[in-house]
Amino acid sequence: MTLRPYRSVLYIPGSRTRALEKARSMPVDSIIFDLEDAVALEEKASARATLVAHLSDGGYGVRSQIIRINGLDTPWAAVDIAAIAEARPEAVLLPKVDNAQMISQLSAAMDRYDGFENTQIWAMMETPRGILNAAEIADAPRMGGMVMGTNDLAKDLNTRFDPTRAPLLAALSHCVLAAKAAGIVIVDGVYNAFKDDAGLQIEAAQGRDMGFDGKTLIHPAQVAVANTVFAPSDVELDLSERQIAAFEAATAEGLGVAVVDGKIVENLHIETARATLAKAAMIAKLEDTA
């Protein structure tokens, strides 16, 4: 379980000054500052300059700051990398990752500049080839996280819309397995109907139950739902506390297991319980300092 919260991961176009300003006060866990899909071709240069200026001014607090650059096969990637080095981002998000070699290529490009010494690489998982190579991508050096690009993936797979996401479940689960095996963050794709809170809640809960650490969002109105769904509930916190207390009491009596609510509680359950409480504490700290 990832202790640092990534419940809500909001895309902010690098070209939109007003959105960049508002993001400083939004209750999000993480921001993806986008230089790729959300920026028109004629605005690439100005968006890059605007974003670097805002990040240099600071004010985003403890929120995780990730910059999505343009693809390595575009004329903008090299300039993106050179420009954002001075912003010292926590992570650089690479779109349309097909294999681990692309991660290595980006890492080598970043090594040419001061400013990336502590910067991780995150991968957009949005191509069929990338899904098939998810394990090797997740294990690549410098990797810190994966982001599902469900819109592009659905397009490439030629799937029909299904509110249960049945056509995408195999790909989603495969990437979750790869990320968990590598010990990196993985966040679910976006929910396009940004005014449909009920639908978002259902899809976010599905992603949470599959093992995702949070959900990418396209609109600030979606933040509250994601934060609630991906945070430990009061019921989970209460159960965790009771499991720990019961197990400690059993251990004091020389027993290896305890019973809570008619169910066996072993050490593996205690590890989960303690991680749940720790994550709740991290969320509280983040919200206090936001």
CSV table of C-alpha atoms in Angstrom, one decimal:
chain,number,residue,atom,x,y,z
A,1,MET,CA,0.0,0.0,0.0
A,2,THR,CA,1.3,3.4,-1.0
A,3,LEU,CA,1.3,5.7,2.1
A,4,ARG,CA,1.6,8.9,0.3
A,5,PRO,CA,-1.8,9.8,-1.0
A,6,TYR,CA,-2.5,9.8,-4.7
A,7,ARG,CA,-6.3,9.7,-4.4
A,8,SER,CA,-6.9,12.6,-6.8
A,9,VAL,CA,-4.5,13.3,-9.7
A,10,LEU,CA,-5.7,16.3,-11.6
A,11,TYR,CA,-4.6,17.2,-15.2
A,12,ILE,CA,-3.9,20.9,-15.6
A,13,PRO,CA,-3.1,22.3,-19.1
A,14,GLY,CA,0.3,24.1,-19.0
A,15,SER,CA,-1.2,26.8,-21.3
A,16,ARG,CA,-4.0,27.9,-19.0
A,17,THR,CA,-2.7,30.6,-16.6
A,18,ARG,CA,-6.0,30.8,-14.6
A,19,ALA,CA,-6.1,27.0,-14.1
A,20,LEU,CA,-2.5,27.0,-12.9
A,21,GLU,CA,-3.3,29.7,-10.4
A,22,LYS,CA,-6.4,28.0,-9.1
A,23,ALA,CA,-4.5,24.7,-8.7
A,24,ARG,CA,-2.5,26.2,-5.9
A,25,SER,CA,-5.6,26.1,-3.7
A,26,MET,CA,-7.3,22.9,-4.9
A,27,PRO,CA,-7.5,20.0,-2.4
A,28,VAL,CA,-5.8,17.6,-4.8
A,29,ASP,CA,-3.1,15.1,-3.8
A,30,SER,CA,-1.2,15.4,-7.1
A,31,ILE,CA,-1.2,17.5,-10.2
A,32,ILE,CA,-0.2,16.5,-13.7
A,33,PHE,CA,0.9,19.7,-15.5
A,34,ASP,CA,0.2,18.8,-19.1
A,35,LEU,CA,2.3,19.9,-22.1
A,36,GLU,CA,0.9,17.2,-24.4
A,37,ASP,CA,-2.7,16.4,-25.3
A,38,ALA,CA,-4.2,19.4,-23.5
A,39,VAL,CA,-2.1,21.9,-25.4
A,40,ALA,CA,-2.8,22.9,-29.0
A,41,LEU,CA,0.1,22.6,-31.5
A,42,GLU,CA,0.5,26.4,-31.9
A,43,GLU,CA,0.6,26.8,-28.1
A,44,LYS,CA,3.4,24.3,-27.3
A,45,ALA,CA,6.1,26.9,-26.8
A,46,SER,CA,4.0,29.4,-24.9
A,47,ALA,CA,2.6,26.7,-22.7
A,48,ARG,CA,6.1,25.5,-21.8
A,49,ALA,CA,7.2,28.9,-20.8
A,50,THR,CA,4.0,29.6,-18.9
A,51,LEU,CA,4.3,26.4,-16.9
A,52,VAL,CA,7.9,26.8,-16.0
A,53,ALA,CA,7.2,30.4,-14.8
A,54,HIS,CA,4.4,29.2,-12.5
A,55,LEU,CA,6.3,26.3,-11.1
A,56,SER,CA,9.3,28.6,-10.4
A,57,ASP,CA,6.9,30.8,-8.5
A,58,GLY,CA,5.9,27.9,-6.3
A,59,GLY,CA,2.9,27.9,-4.1
A,60,TYR,CA,1.7,24.3,-4.8
A,61,GLY,CA,2.6,23.1,-1.3
A,62,VAL,CA,3.0,19.5,-0.6
A,63,ARG,CA,1.1,18.3,-3.6
A,64,SER,CA,2.9,15.9,-5.9
A,65,GLN,CA,4.0,17.8,-9.0
A,66,ILE,CA,4.3,15.8,-12.3
A,67,ILE,CA,4.9,17.2,-15.7
A,68,ARG,CA,3.6,15.3,-18.8
A,69,ILE,CA,5.9,16.1,-21.7
A,70,ASN,CA,5.3,15.5,-25.3
A,71,GLY,CA,6.2,12.1,-26.8
A,72,LEU,CA,9.8,11.3,-27.6
A,73,ASP,CA,8.9,10.9,-31.3
A,74,THR,CA,7.7,14.6,-31.5
A,75,PRO,CA,9.7,17.7,-32.2
A,76,TRP,CA,8.8,19.1,-28.8
A,77,ALA,CA,10.1,16.5,-26.4
A,78,ALA,CA,13.7,17.6,-26.3
A,79,VAL,CA,12.7,21.2,-25.7
A,80,ASP,CA,10.3,20.2,-23.0
A,81,ILE,CA,13.0,18.3,-21.2
A,82,ALA,CA,15.5,21.1,-21.4
A,83,ALA,CA,13.0,23.7,-20.2
A,84,ILE,CA,11.4,21.9,-17.3
A,85,ALA,CA,14.8,21.0,-15.7
A,86,GLU,CA,14.8,24.3,-13.8
A,87,ALA,CA,11.4,23.5,-12.2
A,88,ARG,CA,12.9,20.3,-10.6
A,89,PRO,CA,9.7,18.3,-11.0
A,90,GLU,CA,9.0,15.3,-8.7
A,91,ALA,CA,8.3,13.3,-11.8
A,92,VAL,CA,8.2,13.5,-15.6
A,93,LEU,CA,5.3,11.6,-17.2
A,94,LEU,CA,6.0,10.1,-20.6
A,95,PRO,CA,3.1,9.5,-22.9
A,96,LYS,CA,2.5,6.3,-25.0
A,97,VAL,CA,5.2,4.2,-23.5
A,98,ASP,CA,5.6,0.9,-25.4
A,99,ASN,CA,8.6,-0.6,-23.7
A,100,ALA,CA,11.4,-0.1,-21.1
A,101,GLN,CA,13.8,1.3,-23.7
A,102,MET,CA,11.7,4.4,-24.0
A,103,ILE,CA,12.1,4.9,-20.2
A,104,SER,CA,15.9,4.5,-20.6
A,105,GLN,CA,15.9,7.0,-23.5
A,106,LEU,CA,14.1,9.6,-21.4
A,107,SER,CA,16.3,9.0,-18.4
A,108,ALA,CA,19.4,9.5,-20.6
A,109,ALA,CA,18.0,12.8,-21.9
A,110,MET,CA,17.2,14.0,-18.4
A,111,ASP,CA,20.7,13.2,-17.3
A,112,ARG,CA,22.1,15.9,-19.6
A,113,TYR,CA,20.6,18.7,-17.3
A,114,ASP,CA,20.9,19.8,-13.8
A,115,GLY,CA,17.6,19.7,-12.0
A,116,PHE,CA,16.5,16.1,-12.5
A,117,GLU,CA,18.7,14.5,-9.9
A,118,ASN,CA,15.7,13.5,-7.7
A,119,THR,CA,13.1,13.3,-10.5
A,120,GLN,CA,11.3,10.0,-11.2
A,121,ILE,CA,9.8,8.9,-14.4
A,122,TRP,CA,6.2,7.9,-14.7
A,123,ALA,CA,4.7,6.1,-17.7
A,124,MET,CA,1.4,6.6,-19.5
A,125,MET,CA,0.0,3.1,-20.1
A,126,GLU,CA,-2.2,3.7,-23.1
A,127,THR,CA,-1.1,1.5,-26.0
A,128,PRO,CA,-1.6,-2.3,-26.6
A,129,ARG,CA,2.2,-2.8,-26.8
A,130,GLY,CA,2.7,-0.9,-23.6
A,131,ILE,CA,0.2,-3.1,-21.8
A,132,LEU,CA,1.9,-6.2,-23.0
A,133,ASN,CA,5.2,-4.9,-21.7
A,134,ALA,CA,3.9,-3.5,-18.5
A,135,ALA,CA,6.1,-5.6,-16.2
A,136,GLU,CA,9.4,-4.6,-17.9
A,137,ILE,CA,8.3,-0.9,-18.0
A,138,ALA,CA,7.4,-1.0,-14.3
A,139,ASP,CA,10.8,-2.5,-13.4
A,140,ALA,CA,12.8,0.0,-15.4
A,141,PRO,CA,15.3,2.1,-13.5
A,142,ARG,CA,14.0,5.5,-12.2
A,143,MET,CA,10.3,4.4,-12.6
A,144,GLY,CA,8.0,5.9,-9.9
A,145,GLY,CA,4.5,5.4,-11.3
A,146,MET,CA,2.1,4.4,-14.0
A,147,VAL,CA,-0.9,6.3,-15.3
A,148,MET,CA,-3.6,4.5,-17.2
A,149,GLY,CA,-4.6,6.3,-20.4
A,150,THR,CA,-7.9,4.6,-20.9
A,151,ASN,CA,-9.2,6.8,-23.6
A,152,ASP,CA,-6.3,6.2,-26.0
A,153,LEU,CA,-6.2,2.5,-25.0
A,154,ALA,CA,-9.9,2.1,-25.8
A,155,LYS,CA,-9.4,3.7,-29.2
A,156,ASP,CA,-6.5,1.5,-30.1
A,157,LEU,CA,-8.4,-1.6,-28.9
A,158,ASN,CA,-11.5,-0.5,-30.9
A,159,THR,CA,-13.7,-1.3,-27.9
A,160,ARG,CA,-17.3,-0.2,-27.5
A,161,PHE,CA,-18.4,1.9,-24.5
A,162,ASP,CA,-19.3,-0.2,-21.5
A,163,PRO,CA,-20.0,1.5,-18.1
A,164,THR,CA,-18.5,-1.6,-16.4
A,165,ARG,CA,-15.3,-1.2,-18.4
A,166,ALA,CA,-15.4,-4.9,-19.1
A,167,PRO,CA,-13.3,-4.6,-22.4
A,168,LEU,CA,-10.5,-2.9,-20.5
A,169,LEU,CA,-10.4,-4.9,-17.3
A,170,ALA,CA,-7.7,-7.3,-18.5
A,171,ALA,CA,-5.4,-4.4,-19.4
A,172,LEU,CA,-6.2,-2.6,-16.1
A,173,SER,CA,-5.5,-5.6,-14.0
A,174,HIS,CA,-2.3,-6.5,-15.9
A,175,CYS,CA,-0.9,-3.0,-15.2
A,176,VAL,CA,-1.9,-3.1,-11.5
A,177,LEU,CA,-0.1,-6.4,-11.1
A,178,ALA,CA,3.0,-5.0,-12.8
A,179,ALA,CA,3.0,-1.9,-10.6
A,180,LYS,CA,2.5,-3.7,-7.4
A,181,ALA,CA,5.2,-6.2,-8.2
A,182,ALA,CA,7.6,-3.3,-8.8
A,183,GLY,CA,6.4,-1.3,-5.8
A,184,ILE,CA,5.5,1.8,-7.7
A,185,VAL,CA,2.4,4.0,-7.8
A,186,ILE,CA,-0.4,3.3,-10.3
A,187,VAL,CA,-3.4,5.6,-10.9
A,188,ASP,CA,-6.6,4.8,-12.9
A,189,GLY,CA,-7.7,6.6,-16.0
A,190,VAL,CA,-10.1,9.5,-16.3
A,191,TYR,CA,-13.8,9.5,-16.2
A,192,ASN,CA,-15.0,11.7,-19.1
A,193,ALA,CA,-18.5,12.7,-17.8
A,194,PHE,CA,-17.2,15.3,-15.3
A,195,LYS,CA,-20.8,16.3,-14.2
A,196,ASP,CA,-21.8,12.7,-13.4
A,197,ASP,CA,-20.8,12.3,-9.8
A,198,ALA,CA,-22.6,9.0,-9.4
A,199,GLY,CA,-20.9,7.4,-12.4
A,200,LEU,CA,-17.5,8.7,-11.2
A,201,GLN,CA,-18.1,7.2,-7.8
A,202,ILE,CA,-18.9,3.8,-9.3
A,203,GLU,CA,-15.9,3.8,-11.6
A,204,ALA,CA,-13.5,5.1,-8.9
A,205,ALA,CA,-14.7,2.5,-6.4
A,206,GLN,CA,-14.1,-0.2,-9.1
A,207,GLY,CA,-10.5,1.1,-9.6
A,208,ARG,CA,-9.9,1.3,-5.8
A,209,ASP,CA,-11.1,-2.3,-5.4
A,210,MET,CA,-8.8,-3.4,-8.2
A,211,GLY,CA,-5.8,-1.9,-6.4
A,212,PHE,CA,-5.3,1.5,-8.0
A,213,ASP,CA,-3.8,4.2,-5.7
A,214,GLY,CA,-6.1,6.9,-7.0
A,215,LYS,CA,-7.7,8.3,-10.2
A,216,THR,CA,-6.7,10.8,-12.7
A,217,LEU,CA,-9.2,13.6,-13.2
A,218,ILE,CA,-10.1,16.1,-15.9
A,219,HIS,CA,-12.1,18.6,-13.9
A,220,PRO,CA,-11.8,20.1,-10.4
A,221,ALA,CA,-15.5,19.1,-9.7
A,222,GLN,CA,-14.3,15.5,-9.6
A,223,VAL,CA,-11.8,16.0,-6.8
A,224,ALA,CA,-14.1,15.5,-3.8
A,225,VAL,CA,-15.4,12.2,-5.1
A,226,ALA,CA,-12.0,10.8,-5.8
A,227,ASN,CA,-10.6,11.9,-2.4
A,228,THR,CA,-13.5,10.3,-0.6
A,229,VAL,CA,-13.5,7.0,-2.5
A,230,PHE,CA,-9.7,6.4,-2.3
A,231,ALA,CA,-9.4,7.4,1.4
A,232,PRO,CA,-9.8,4.8,4.2
A,233,SER,CA,-13.4,4.9,5.4
A,234,ASP,CA,-14.5,5.3,9.0
A,235,VAL,CA,-15.5,1.6,9.0
A,236,GLU,CA,-12.1,0.6,7.7
A,237,LEU,CA,-10.3,2.7,10.3
A,238,ASP,CA,-12.4,1.4,13.1
A,239,LEU,CA,-11.8,-2.2,12.0
A,240,SER,CA,-8.0,-1.6,11.7
A,241,GLU,CA,-7.8,-0.2,15.2
A,242,ARG,CA,-9.8,-3.2,16.6
A,243,GLN,CA,-7.7,-5.7,14.7
A,244,ILE,CA,-4.5,-4.2,16.0
A,245,ALA,CA,-5.8,-4.1,19.6
A,246,ALA,CA,-7.1,-7.7,19.4
A,247,PHE,CA,-3.9,-9.0,17.8
A,248,GLU,CA,-1.7,-7.3,20.4
A,249,ALA,CA,-3.8,-8.8,23.2
A,250,ALA,CA,-3.6,-12.2,21.6
A,251,THR,CA,0.2,-11.9,21.2
A,252,ALA,CA,0.6,-11.0,24.8
A,253,GLU,CA,-1.1,-14.2,25.7
A,254,GLY,CA,1.3,-16.2,23.5
A,255,LEU,CA,-1.2,-16.7,20.6
A,256,GLY,CA,-0.4,-16.2,16.9
A,257,VAL,CA,-3.9,-15.2,15.8
A,258,ALA,CA,-6.9,-13.2,17.1
A,259,VAL,CA,-10.5,-13.1,16.2
A,260,VAL,CA,-12.4,-9.9,15.3
A,261,ASP,CA,-16.0,-9.9,14.2
A,262,GLY,CA,-15.9,-13.7,13.9
A,263,LYS,CA,-12.9,-13.6,11.5
A,264,ILE,CA,-9.3,-14.8,12.0
A,265,VAL,CA,-6.8,-12.0,12.2
A,266,GLU,CA,-3.2,-12.8,11.4
A,267,ASN,CA,0.0,-10.8,11.0
A,268,LEU,CA,-0.8,-10.1,7.4
A,269,HIS,CA,-4.0,-8.4,8.4
A,270,ILE,CA,-2.2,-6.3,10.9
A,271,GLU,CA,0.3,-5.1,8.3
A,272,THR,CA,-2.7,-3.9,6.2
A,273,ALA,CA,-4.4,-2.4,9.2
A,274,ARG,CA,-1.3,-0.4,10.2
A,275,ALA,CA,-0.8,0.7,6.6
A,276,THR,CA,-4.5,1.9,6.5
A,277,LEU,CA,-4.0,4.0,9.7
A,278,ALA,CA,-0.7,5.4,8.4
A,279,LYS,CA,-2.3,6.4,5.1
A,280,ALA,CA,-5.2,8.1,6.9
A,281,ALA,CA,-2.6,10.0,9.0
A,282,MET,CA,-0.8,11.1,5.8
A,283,ILE,CA,-4.0,12.3,4.3
A,284,ALA,CA,-4.8,14.3,7.4
A,285,LYS,CA,-1.3,15.9,7.3
A,286,LEU,CA,-1.7,16.7,3.6
A,287,GLU,CA,-5.1,18.3,4.1
A,288,ASP,CA,-3.8,20.3,7.1
A,289,THR,CA,-0.9,21.7,5.1
A,290,ALA,CA,-2.7,22.2,1.7
